[in-house]
PDB file of C-alpha atoms in Angstrom:
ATOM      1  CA  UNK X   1      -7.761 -19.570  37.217  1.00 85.00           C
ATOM      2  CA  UNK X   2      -4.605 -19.376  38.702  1.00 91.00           C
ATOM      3  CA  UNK X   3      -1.916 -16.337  38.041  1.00 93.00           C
ATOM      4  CA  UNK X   4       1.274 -17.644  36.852  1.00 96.00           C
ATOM      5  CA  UNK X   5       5.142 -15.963  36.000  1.00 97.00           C
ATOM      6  CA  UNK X   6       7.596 -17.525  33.599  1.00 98.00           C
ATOM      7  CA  UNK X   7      10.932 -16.438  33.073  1.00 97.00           C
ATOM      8  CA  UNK X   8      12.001 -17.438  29.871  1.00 98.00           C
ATOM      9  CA  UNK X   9      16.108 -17.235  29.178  1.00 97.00           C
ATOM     10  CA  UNK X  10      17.044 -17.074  25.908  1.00 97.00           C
ATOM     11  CA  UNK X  11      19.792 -18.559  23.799  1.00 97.00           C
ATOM     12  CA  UNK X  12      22.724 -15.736  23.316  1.00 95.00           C
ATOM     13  CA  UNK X  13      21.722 -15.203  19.784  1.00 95.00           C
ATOM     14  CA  UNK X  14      20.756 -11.513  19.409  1.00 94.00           C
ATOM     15  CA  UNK X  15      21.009 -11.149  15.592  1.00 96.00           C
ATOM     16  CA  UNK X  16      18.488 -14.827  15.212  1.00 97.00           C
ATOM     17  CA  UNK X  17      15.778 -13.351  18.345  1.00 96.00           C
ATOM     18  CA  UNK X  18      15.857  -9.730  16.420  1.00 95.00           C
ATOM     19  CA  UNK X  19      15.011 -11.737  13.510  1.00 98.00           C
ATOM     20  CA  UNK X  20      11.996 -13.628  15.008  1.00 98.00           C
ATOM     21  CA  UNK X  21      11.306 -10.790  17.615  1.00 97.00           C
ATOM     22  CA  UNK X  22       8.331  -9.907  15.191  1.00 98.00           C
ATOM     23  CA  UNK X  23       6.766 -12.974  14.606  1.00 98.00           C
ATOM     24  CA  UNK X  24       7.180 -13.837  18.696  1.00 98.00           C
ATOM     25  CA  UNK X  25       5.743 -10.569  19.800  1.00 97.00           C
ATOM     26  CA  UNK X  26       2.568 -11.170  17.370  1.00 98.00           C
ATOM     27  CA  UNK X  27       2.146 -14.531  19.546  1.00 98.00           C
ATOM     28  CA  UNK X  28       2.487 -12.907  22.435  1.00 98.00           C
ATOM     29  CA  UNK X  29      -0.139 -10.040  21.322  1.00 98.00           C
ATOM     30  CA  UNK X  30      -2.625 -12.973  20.767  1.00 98.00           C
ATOM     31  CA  UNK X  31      -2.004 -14.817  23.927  1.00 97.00           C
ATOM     32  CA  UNK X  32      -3.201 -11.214  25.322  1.00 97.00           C
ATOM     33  CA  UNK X  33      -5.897 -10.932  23.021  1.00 97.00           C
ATOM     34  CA  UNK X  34      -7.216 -14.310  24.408  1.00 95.00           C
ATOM     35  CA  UNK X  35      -6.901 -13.100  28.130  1.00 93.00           C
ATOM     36  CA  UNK X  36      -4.078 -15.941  29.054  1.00 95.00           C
ATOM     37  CA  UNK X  37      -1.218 -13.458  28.598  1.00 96.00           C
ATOM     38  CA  UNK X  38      -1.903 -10.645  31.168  1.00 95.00           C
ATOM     39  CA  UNK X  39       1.830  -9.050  30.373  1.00 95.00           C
ATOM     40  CA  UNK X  40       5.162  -9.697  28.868  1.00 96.00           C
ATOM     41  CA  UNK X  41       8.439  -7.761  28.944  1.00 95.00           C
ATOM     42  CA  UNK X  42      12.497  -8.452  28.967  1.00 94.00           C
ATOM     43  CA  UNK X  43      14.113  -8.061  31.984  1.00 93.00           C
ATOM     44  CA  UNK X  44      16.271  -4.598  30.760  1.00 91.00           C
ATOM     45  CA  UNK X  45      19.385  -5.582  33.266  1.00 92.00           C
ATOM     46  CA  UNK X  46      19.989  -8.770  31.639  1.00 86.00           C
ATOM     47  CA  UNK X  47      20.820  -7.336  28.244  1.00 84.00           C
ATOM     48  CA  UNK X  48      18.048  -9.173  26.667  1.00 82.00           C
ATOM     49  CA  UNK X  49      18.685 -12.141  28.167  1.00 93.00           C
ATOM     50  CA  UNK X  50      16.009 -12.593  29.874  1.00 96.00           C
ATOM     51  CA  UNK X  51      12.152 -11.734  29.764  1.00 97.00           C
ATOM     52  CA  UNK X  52       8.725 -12.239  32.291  1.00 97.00           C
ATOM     53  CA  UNK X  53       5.500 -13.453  31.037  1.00 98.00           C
ATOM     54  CA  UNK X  54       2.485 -13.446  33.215  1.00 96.00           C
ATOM     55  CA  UNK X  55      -0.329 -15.616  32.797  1.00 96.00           C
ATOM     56  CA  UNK X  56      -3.603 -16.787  34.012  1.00 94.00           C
ATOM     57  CA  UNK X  57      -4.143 -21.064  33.689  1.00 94.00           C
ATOM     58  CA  UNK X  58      -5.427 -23.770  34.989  1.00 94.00           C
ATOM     59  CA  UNK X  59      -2.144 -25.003  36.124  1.00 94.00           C
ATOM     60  CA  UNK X  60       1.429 -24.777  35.240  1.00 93.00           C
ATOM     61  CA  UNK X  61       1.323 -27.348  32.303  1.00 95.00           C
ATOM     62  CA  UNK X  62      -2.140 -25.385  30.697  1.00 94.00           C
ATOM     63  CA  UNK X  63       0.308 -22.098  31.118  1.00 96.00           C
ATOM     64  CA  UNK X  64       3.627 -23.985  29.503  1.00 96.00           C
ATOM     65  CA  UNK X  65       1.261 -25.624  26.733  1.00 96.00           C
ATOM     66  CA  UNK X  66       0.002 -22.120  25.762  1.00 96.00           C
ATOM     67  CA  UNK X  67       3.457 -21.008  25.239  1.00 98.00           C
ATOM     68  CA  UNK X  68       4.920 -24.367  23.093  1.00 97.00           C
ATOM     69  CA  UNK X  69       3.880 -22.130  20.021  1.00 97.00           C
ATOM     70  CA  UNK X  70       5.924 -19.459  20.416  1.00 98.00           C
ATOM     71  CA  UNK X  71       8.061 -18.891  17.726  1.00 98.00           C
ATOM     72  CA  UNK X  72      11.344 -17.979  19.737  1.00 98.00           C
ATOM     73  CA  UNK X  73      10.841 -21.801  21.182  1.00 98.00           C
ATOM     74  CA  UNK X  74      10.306 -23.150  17.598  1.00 97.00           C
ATOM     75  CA  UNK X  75      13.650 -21.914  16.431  1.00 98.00           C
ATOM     76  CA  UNK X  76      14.907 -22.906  19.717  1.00 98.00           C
ATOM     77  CA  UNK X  77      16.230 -19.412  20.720  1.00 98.00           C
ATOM     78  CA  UNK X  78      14.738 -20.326  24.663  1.00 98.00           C
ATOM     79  CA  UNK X  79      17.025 -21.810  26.706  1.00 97.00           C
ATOM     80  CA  UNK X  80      14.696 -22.614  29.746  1.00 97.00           C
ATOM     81  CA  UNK X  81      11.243 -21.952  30.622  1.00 97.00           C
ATOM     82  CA  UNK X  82      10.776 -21.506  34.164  1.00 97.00           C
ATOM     83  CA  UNK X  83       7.387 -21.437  35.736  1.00 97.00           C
ATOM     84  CA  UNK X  84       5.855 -20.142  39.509  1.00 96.00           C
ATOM     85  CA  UNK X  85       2.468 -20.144  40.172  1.00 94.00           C
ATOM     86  CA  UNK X  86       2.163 -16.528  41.662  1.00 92.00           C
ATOM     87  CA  UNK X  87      -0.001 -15.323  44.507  1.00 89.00           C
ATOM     88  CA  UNK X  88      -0.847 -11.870  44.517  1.00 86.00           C
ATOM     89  CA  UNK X  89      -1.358 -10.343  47.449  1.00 88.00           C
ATOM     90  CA  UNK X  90      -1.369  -6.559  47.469  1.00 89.00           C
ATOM     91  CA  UNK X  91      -2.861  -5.136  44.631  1.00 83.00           C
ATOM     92  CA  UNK X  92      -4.187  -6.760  41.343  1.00 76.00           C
ATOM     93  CA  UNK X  93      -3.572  -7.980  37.957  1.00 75.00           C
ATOM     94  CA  UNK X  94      -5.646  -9.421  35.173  1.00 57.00           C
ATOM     95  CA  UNK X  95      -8.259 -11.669  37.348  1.00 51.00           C
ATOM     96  CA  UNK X  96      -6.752 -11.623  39.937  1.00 44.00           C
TER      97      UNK X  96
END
């Protein structure tokens, strides 16, 4: 498995995502459940704007197919997806 980030950007649309925030975190929380989401969290300096998502895959499309379910992409509240593969190389995280 690799170790993977994605920035996701949202659509500037804060009263829709608080709406959905709910139903998108309880994605997320299974996505962690099943080990492919090792952690999530907005980036606080971007107002909201912006959040990182780290996860373990096979390879970038396995990571970005895990996420086509989340509810903040079904009402179309992200703007991009952007995805790195990530090499960690002083300390650890999930398998890593």
């Amino acid at each position: 498995m690799t170790t993977f980030a994605v920035t996701y950007h949202y659509a500037d649309e804060p009263e829709r995502l608080d709406a959905v925030r709910p139903e998108h975190r309880a994605f997320l929380g299974r996505l962690h459940e099943s080990g492919e989401l090792i952690a999530s969290g907005p980036y606080p300096d971007t107002g909201g704007g912006q959040a990182l998502l780290i996860l373990q895959g096979e390879d970038d499309s396995d990571v970005l197919a895990a996420l086509d379910g989340d509810p903040f992409r079904r009402e179309g509240l992200i703007e991009r997806r952007e995805v790195h593969d990530w090499n960690v190389v002083i300390g650890s995280i999930g398998g890593a």
